[in-house]
Coordinates of N, CA and C in Angstrom, one line a residue:
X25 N 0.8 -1.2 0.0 CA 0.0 0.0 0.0 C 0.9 1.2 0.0
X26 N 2.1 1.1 0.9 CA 2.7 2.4 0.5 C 3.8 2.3 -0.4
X27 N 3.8 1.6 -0.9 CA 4.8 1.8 -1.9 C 3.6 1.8 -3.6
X28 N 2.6 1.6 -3.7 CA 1.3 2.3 -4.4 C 1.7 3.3 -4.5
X29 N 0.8 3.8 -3.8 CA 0.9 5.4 -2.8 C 1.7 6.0 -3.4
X30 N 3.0 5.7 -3.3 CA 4.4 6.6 -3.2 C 5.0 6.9 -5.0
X31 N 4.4 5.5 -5.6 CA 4.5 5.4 -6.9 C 3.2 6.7 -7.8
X32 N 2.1 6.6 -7.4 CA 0.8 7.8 -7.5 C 1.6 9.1 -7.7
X33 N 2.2 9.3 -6.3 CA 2.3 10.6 -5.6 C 3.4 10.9 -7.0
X34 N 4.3 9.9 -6.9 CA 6.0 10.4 -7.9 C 5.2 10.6 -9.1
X35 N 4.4 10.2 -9.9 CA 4.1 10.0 -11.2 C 3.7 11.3 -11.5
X36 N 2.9 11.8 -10.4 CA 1.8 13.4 -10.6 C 3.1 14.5 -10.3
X37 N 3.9 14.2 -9.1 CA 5.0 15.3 -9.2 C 6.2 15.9 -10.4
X38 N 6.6 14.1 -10.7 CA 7.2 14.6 -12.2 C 6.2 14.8 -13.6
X39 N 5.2 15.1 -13.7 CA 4.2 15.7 -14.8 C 4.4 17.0 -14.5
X40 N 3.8 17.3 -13.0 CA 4.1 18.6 -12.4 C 5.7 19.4 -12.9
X41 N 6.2 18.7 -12.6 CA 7.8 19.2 -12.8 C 7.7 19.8 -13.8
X42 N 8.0 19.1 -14.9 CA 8.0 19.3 -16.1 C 7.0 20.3 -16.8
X43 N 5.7 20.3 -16.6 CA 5.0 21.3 -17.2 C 5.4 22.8 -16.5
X44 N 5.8 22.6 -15.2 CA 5.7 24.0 -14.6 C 7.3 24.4 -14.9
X45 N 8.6 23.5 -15.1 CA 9.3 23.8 -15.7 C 9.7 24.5 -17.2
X46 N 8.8 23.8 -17.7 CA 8.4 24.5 -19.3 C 7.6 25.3 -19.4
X47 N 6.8 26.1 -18.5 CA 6.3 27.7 -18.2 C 6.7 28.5 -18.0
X48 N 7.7 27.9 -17.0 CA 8.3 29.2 -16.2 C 10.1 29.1 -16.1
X49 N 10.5 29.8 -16.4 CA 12.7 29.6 -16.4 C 12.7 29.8 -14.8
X50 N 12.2 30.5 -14.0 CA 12.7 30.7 -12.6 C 12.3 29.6 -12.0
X51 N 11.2 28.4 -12.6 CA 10.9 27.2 -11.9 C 11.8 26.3 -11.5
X52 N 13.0 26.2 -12.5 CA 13.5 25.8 -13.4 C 14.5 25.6 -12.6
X53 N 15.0 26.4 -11.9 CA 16.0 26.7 -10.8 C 15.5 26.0 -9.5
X54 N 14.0 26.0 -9.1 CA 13.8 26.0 -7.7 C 13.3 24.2 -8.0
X55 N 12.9 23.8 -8.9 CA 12.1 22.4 -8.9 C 12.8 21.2 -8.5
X56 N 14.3 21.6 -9.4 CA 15.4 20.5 -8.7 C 15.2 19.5 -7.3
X57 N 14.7 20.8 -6.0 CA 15.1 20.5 -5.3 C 13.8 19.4 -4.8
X58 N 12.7 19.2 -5.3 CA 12.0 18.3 -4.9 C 11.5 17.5 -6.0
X59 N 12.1 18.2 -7.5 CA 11.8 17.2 -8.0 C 13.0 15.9 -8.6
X60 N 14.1 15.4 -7.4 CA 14.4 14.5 -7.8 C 14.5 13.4 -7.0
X61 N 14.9 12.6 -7.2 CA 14.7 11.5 -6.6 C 14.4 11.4 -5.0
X62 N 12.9 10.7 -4.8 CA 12.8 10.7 -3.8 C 13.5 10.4 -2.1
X63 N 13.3 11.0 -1.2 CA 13.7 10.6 -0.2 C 12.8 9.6 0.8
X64 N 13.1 9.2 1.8 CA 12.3 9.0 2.9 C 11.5 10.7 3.6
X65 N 11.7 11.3 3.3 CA 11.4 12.6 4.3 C 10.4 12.9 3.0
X66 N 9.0 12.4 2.9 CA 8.4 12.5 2.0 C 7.3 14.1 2.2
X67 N 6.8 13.7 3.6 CA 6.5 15.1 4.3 C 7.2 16.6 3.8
X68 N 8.7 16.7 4.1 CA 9.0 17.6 3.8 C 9.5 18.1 2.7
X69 N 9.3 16.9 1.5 CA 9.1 17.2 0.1 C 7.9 17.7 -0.9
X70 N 6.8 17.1 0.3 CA 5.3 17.8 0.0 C 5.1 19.0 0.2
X71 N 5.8 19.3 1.6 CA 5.6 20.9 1.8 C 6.4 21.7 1.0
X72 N 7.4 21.7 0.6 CA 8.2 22.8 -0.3 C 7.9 22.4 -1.9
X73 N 7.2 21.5 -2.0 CA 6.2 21.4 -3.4 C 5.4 22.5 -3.5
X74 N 4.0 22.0 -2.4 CA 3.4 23.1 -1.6 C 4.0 24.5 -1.9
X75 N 4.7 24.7 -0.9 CA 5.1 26.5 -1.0 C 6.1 27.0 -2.5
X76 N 6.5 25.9 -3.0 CA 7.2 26.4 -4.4 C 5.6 26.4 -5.3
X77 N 4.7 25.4 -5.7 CA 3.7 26.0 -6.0 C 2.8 27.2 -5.7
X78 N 2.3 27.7 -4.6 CA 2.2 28.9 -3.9 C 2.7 30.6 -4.4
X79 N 4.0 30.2 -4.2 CA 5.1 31.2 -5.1 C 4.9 31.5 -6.7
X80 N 4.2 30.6 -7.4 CA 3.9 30.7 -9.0 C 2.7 31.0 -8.6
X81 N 1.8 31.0 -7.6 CA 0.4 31.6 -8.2 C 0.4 33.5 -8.2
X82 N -0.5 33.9 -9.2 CA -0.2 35.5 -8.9 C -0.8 35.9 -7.8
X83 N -0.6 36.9 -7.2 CA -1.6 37.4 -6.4 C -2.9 38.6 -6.7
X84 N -3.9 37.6 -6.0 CA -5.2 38.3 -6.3 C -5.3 40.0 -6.3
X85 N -5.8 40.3 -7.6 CA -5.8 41.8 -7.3 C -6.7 42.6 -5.9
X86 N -6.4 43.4 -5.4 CA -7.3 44.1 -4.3 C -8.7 44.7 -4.7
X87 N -9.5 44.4 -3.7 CA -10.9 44.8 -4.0 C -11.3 46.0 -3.4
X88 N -12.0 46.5 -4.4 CA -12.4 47.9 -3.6 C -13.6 47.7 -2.7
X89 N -13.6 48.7 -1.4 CA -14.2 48.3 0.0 C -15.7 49.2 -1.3
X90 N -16.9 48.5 -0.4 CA -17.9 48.9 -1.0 C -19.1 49.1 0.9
X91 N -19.7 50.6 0.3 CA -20.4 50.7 1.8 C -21.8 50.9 1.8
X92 N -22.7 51.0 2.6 CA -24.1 50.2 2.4 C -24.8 51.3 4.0
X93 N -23.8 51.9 4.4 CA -24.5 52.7 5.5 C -25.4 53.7 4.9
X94 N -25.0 54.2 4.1 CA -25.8 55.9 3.8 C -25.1 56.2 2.6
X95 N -25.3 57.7 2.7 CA -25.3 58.1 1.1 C -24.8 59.6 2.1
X96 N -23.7 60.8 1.6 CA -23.8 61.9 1.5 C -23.4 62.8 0.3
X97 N -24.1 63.8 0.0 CA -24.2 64.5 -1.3 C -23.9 66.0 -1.1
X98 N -23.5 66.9 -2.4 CA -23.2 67.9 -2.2 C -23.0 68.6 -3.6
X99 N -22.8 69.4 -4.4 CA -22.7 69.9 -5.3 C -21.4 71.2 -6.2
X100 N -21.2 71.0 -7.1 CA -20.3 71.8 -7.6 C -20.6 72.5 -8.7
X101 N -20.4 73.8 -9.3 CA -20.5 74.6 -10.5 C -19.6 74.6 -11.2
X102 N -19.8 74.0 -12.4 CA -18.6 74.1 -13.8 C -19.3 75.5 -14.5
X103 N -17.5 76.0 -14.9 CA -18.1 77.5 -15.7 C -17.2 77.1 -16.6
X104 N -17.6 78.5 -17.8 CA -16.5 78.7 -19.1 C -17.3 80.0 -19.3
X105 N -16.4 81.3 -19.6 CA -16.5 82.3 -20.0 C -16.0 82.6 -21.4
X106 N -17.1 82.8 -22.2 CA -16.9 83.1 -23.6 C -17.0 84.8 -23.8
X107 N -15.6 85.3 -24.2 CA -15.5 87.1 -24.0 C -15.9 86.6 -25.9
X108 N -16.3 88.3 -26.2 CA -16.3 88.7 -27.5 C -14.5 88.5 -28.4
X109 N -14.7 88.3 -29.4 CA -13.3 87.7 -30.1 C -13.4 88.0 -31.9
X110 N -12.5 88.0 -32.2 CA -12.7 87.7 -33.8 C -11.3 88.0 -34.5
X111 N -11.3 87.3 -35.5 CA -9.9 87.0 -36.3 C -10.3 86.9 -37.6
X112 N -9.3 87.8 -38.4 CA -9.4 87.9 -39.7 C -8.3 87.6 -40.5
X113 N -8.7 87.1 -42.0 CA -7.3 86.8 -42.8 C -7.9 87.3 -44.1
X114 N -6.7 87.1 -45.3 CA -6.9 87.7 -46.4 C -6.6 87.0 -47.5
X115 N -6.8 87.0 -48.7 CA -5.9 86.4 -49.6 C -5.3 87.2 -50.8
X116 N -4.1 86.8 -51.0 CA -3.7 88.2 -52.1 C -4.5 88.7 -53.1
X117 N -4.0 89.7 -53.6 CA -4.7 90.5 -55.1 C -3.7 90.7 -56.0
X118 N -3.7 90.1 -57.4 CA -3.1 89.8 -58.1 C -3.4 90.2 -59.2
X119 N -3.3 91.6 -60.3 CA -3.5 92.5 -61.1 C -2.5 91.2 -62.2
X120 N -1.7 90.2 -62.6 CA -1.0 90.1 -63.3 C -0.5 90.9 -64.0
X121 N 0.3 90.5 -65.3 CA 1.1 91.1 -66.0 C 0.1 91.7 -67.0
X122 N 1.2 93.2 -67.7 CA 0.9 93.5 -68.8 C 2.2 95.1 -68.7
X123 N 1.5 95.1 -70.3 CA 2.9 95.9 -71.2 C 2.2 97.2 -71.5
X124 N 0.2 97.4 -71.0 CA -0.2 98.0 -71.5 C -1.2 98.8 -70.7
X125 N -1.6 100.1 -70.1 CA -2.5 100.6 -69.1 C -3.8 101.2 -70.1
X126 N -4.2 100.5 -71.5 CA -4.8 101.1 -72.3 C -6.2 100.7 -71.7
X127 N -6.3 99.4 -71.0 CA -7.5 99.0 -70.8 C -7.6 99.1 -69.6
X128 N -8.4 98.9 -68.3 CA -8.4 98.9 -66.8 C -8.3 97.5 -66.6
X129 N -7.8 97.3 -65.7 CA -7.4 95.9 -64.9 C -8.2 95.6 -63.9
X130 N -8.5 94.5 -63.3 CA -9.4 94.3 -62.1 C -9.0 92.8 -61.5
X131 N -8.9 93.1 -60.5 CA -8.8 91.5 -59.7 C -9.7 91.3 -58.3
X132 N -9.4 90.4 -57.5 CA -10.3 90.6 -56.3 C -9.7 89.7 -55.0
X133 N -10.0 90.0 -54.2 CA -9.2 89.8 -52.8 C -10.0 88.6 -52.0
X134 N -10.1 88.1 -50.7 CA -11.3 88.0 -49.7 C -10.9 87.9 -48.3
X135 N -11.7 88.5 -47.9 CA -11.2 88.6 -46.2 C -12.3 88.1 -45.9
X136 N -11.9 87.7 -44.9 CA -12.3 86.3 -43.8 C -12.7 87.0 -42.9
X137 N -13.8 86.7 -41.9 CA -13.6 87.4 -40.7 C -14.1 86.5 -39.5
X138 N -13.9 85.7 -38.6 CA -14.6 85.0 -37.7 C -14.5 85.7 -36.2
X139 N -15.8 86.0 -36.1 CA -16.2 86.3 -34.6 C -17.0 85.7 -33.6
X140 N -17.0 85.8 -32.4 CA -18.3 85.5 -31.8 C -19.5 85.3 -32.2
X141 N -20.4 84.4 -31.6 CA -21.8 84.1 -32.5 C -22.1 85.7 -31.6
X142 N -23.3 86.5 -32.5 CA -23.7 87.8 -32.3 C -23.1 88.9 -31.7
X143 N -21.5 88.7 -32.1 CA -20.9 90.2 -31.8 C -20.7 90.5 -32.6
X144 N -21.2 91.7 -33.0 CA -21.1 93.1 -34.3 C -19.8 93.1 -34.4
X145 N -19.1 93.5 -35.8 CA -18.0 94.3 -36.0 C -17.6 94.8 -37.3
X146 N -16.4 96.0 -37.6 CA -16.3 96.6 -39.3 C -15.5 95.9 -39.7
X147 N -15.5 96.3 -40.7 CA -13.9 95.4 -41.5 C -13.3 96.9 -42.4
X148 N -12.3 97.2 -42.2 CA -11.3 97.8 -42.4 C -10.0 98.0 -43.6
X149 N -9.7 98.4 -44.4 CA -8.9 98.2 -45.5 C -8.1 99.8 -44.8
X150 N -6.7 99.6 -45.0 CA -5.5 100.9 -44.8 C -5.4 101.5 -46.4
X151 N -4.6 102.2 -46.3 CA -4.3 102.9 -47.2 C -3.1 101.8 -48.6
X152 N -2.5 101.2 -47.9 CA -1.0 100.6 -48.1 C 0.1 101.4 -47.8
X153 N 1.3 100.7 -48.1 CA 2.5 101.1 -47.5 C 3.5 101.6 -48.8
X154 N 2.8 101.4 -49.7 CA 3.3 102.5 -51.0 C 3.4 103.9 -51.2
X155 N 4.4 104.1 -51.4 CA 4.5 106.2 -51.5 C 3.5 106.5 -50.9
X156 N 2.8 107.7 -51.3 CA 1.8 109.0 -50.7 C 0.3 107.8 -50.6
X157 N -0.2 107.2 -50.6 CA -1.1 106.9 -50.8 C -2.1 106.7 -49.6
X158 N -3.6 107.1 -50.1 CA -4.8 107.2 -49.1 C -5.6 105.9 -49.8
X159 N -7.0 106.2 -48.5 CA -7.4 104.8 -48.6 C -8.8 105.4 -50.7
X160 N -8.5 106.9 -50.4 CA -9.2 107.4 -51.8 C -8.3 107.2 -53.6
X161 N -6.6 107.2 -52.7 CA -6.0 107.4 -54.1 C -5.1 106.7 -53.8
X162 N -5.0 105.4 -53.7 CA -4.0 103.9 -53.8 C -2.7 103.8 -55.0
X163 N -1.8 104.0 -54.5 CA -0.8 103.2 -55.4 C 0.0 102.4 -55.2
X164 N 0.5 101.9 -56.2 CA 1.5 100.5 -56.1 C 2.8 100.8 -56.5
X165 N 3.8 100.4 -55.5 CA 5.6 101.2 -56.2 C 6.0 100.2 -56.5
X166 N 6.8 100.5 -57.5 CA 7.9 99.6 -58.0 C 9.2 99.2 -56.9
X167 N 9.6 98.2 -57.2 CA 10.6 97.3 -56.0 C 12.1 97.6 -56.8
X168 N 12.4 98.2 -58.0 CA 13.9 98.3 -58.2 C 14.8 99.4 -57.8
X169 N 15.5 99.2 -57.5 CA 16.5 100.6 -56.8 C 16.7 101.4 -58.2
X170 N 16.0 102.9 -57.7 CA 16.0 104.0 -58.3 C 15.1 104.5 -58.7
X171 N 13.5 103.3 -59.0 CA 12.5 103.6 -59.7 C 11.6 104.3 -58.4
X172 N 11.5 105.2 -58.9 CA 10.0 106.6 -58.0 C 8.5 106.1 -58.5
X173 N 8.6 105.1 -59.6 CA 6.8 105.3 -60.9 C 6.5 105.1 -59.9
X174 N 5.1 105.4 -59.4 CA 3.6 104.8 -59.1 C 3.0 104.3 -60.0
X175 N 1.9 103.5 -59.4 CA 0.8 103.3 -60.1 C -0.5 103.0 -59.5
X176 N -1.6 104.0 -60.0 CA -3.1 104.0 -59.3 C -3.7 103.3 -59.4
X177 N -4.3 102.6 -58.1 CA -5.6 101.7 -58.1 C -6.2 102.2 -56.9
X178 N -7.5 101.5 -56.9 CA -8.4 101.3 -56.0 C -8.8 100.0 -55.5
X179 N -9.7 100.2 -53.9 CA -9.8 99.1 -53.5 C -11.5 99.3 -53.4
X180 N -12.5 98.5 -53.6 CA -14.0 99.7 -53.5 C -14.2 97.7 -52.9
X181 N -16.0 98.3 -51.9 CA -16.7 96.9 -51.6 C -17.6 96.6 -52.4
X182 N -17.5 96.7 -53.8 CA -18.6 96.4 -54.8 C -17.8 96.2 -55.7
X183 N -18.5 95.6 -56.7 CA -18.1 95.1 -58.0 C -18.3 96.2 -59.2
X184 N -19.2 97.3 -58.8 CA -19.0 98.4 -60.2 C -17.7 99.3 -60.2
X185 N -17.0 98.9 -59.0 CA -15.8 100.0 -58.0 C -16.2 101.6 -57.9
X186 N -17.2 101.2 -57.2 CA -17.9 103.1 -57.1 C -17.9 103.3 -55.5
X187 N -17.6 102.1 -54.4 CA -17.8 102.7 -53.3 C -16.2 102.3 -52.5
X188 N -15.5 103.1 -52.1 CA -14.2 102.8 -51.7 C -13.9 102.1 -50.7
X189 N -13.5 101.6 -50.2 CA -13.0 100.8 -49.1 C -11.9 100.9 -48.4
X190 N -12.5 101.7 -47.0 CA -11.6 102.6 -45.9 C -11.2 102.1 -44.6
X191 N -11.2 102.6 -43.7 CA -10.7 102.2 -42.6 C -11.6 103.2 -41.5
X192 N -12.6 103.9 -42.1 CA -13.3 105.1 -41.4 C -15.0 104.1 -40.9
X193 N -14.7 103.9 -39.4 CA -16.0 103.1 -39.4 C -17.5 103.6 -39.9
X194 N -18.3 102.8 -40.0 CA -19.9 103.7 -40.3 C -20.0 104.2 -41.7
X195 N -18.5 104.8 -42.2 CA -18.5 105.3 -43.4 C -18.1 104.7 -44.4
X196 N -16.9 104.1 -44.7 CA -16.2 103.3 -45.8 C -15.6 101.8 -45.2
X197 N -16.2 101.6 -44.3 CA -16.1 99.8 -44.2 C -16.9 99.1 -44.1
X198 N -16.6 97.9 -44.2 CA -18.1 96.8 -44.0 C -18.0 96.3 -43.0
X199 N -19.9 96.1 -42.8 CA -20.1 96.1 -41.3 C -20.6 94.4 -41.0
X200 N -20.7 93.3 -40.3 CA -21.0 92.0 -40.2 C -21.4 91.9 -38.6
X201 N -22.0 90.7 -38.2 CA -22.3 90.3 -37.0 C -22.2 88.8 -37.1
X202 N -21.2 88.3 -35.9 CA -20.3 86.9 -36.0 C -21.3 86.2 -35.7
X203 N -21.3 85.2 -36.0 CA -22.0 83.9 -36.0 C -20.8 82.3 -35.6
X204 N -20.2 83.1 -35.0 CA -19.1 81.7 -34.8 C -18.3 81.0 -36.0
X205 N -18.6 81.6 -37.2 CA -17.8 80.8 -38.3 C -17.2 81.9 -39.3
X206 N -16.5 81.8 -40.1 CA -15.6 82.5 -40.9 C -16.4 83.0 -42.4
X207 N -16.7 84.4 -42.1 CA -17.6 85.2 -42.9 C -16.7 86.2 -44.3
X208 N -17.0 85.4 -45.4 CA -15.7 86.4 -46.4 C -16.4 87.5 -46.7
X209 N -15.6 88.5 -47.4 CA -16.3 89.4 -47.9 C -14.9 89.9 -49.1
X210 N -16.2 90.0 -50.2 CA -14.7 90.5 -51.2 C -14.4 91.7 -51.8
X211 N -12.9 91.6 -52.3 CA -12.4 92.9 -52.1 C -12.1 93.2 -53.6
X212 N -12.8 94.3 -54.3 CA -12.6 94.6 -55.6 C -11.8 95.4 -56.0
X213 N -11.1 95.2 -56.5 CA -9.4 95.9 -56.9 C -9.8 96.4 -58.4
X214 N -9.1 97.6 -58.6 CA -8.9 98.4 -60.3 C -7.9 98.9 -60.1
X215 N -6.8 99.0 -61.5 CA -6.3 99.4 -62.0 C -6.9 100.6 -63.3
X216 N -7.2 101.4 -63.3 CA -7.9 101.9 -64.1 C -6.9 102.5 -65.2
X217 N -7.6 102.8 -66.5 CA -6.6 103.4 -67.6 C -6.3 104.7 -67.4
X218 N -5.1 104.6 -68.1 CA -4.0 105.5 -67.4 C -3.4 106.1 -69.1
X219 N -3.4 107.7 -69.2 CA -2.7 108.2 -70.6 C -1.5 108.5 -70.6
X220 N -1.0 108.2 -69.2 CA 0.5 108.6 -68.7 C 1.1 107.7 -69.5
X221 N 2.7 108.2 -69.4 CA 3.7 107.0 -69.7 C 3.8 105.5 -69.1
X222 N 3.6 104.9 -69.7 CA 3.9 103.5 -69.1 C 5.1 103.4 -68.5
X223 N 5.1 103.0 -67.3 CA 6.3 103.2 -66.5 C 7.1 101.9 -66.4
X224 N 9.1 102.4 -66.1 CA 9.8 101.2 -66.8 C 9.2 99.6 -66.1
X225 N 9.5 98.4 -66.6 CA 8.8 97.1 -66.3 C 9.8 96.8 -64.8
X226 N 8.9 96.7 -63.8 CA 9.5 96.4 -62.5 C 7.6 95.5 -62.4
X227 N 8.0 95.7 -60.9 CA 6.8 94.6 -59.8 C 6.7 95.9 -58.9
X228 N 5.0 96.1 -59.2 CA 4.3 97.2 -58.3 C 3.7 96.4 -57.3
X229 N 3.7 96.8 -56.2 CA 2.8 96.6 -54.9 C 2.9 97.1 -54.0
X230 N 1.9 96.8 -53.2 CA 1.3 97.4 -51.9 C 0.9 96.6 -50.8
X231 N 1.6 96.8 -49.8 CA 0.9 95.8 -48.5 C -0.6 96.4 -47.6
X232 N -1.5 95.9 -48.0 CA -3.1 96.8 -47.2 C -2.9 95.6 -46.2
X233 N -3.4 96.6 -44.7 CA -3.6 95.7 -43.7 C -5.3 95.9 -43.5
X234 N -5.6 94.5 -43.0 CA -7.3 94.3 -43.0 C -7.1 94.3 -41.6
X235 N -8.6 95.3 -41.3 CA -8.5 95.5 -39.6 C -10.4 95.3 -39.4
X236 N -10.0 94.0 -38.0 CA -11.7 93.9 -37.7 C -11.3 94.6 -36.4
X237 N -12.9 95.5 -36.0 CA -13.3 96.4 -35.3 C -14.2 95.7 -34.4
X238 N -14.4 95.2 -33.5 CA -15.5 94.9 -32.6 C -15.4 95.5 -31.2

C-alpha cells in the first residue's frame, strides 16, 4: 500500500515538474530541489512542493471596499466664460502682367472674418505702404532701386468700384455680426486706364492691412 501510494504521488509530481518547468525559467532553478529522486522525508518534500507551487500563483488583485450605511451628497459649478473675439485673414490681389494701361485691370481679394456668435463688427482696408497713398487714391511702387513710378488703383466693396473701401468706421467699411464661423467678404481691386507714360517694367505693390473692429 505504501509503496502504491508513493509510486501515485511520484508520477503526478514529475508531470508537475515538467509542465511547470516549461512555463516558467525561474521554476527551473527552484524544482530540482524536490523534484528529484525521492527521499524518505516525504513530508518535507510535499511541503516545499506546496510552498514552491504557492510562489507561481499571482496574487489576487485588491478589491475595492464597498459601503451600504448611507449616502452623503453635495454639489459643484462648472463655468466657461466666452469674451467677444474675432480674427481675420486675407488672400492676395493679383492685377497680373501687362505691357499695356490702355484698358483697366481688375482683380479681387477675400477677407475672412470670424467672430463670436452675435458680436457686431467693421472690417477695415488701410491705405497701403506704397508712397503718398490714401485709402481714396492707392498706389502700387515699383521694387527696383532707383524707380520713384507709381501706379493707381483702388480698392471699392462692390463690384461696379464706385464705393471705396476705408478704414473710417460707419462710413467706408463693411459692417458684419459673428456667427461663430468665418464670414468672407470681397475685395474689388482696379487698376484703371492710365494716358501717362507707361512706366519702366519692375513689380508694383502694396501691402493693405485688414483690420476687424469689434
Amino acid at each position: 500500500m505504501y509503496t502504491v501510494t508513493y509510486v501515485v504521488r511520484r508520477t503526478l509530481c514529475d508531470k508537475w515538474c515538467v509542465a511547470t518547468a516549461a512555463a516558467s525559467p525561474c521554476a527551473r532553478e527552484v524544482l530540482p530541489t524536490f523534484c528529484e529522486k525521492p527521499t524518505m522525508n516525504k513530508p518535507a518534500a510535499r511541503i516545499t512542493l506546496l510552498m514552491a507551487s504557492l510562489l507561481l500563483v499571482p496574487p489576487m488583485p485588491a478589491q475595492a471596499a464597498v459601503y451600504s450605511n448611507g449616502t452623503g451628497t453635495t454639489t459643484f459649478t462648472v463655468t466657461l466664460v466666452i469674451t467677444a473675439g474675432c480674427t481675420v485673414t486675407a488672400t492676395p490681389m493679383n492685377f497680373g502682367s501687362t505691357s499695356t494701361l490702355a484698358t483697366a485691370l481688375t482683380a479681387t481679394s477675400t477677407v475672412s472674418v470670424t467672430c463670436t456668435n452675435t458680436t457686431p463688427y467693421n472690417v477695415g482696408l488701410s491705405a497701403g505702404t506704397a508712397g503718398s497713398s490714401t485709402v481714396t487714391a492707392r498706389v502700387l511702387a515699383g521694387a527696383a532701386s532707383g524707380n520713384s513710378a507709381t501706379i493707381g488703383y483702388g480698392l471699392y466693396t462692390d463690384a461696379n468700384h464706385s464705393t471705396v473701401w476705408g478704414t473710417t468706421q460707419g462710413t467706408n467699411t463693411q459692417a458684419g455680426t459673428g456667427n461663430g464661423s468665418a464670414q468672407a467678404f470681397t475685395v474689388y481691386g482696379q487698376v484703371p486706364t492710365s494716358a501717362a507714360a507707361i512706366p519702366q517694367p519692375d513689380t508694383y505693390s502694396s501691402t493693405i492691412t485688414a483690420t476687424v473692429y469689434f
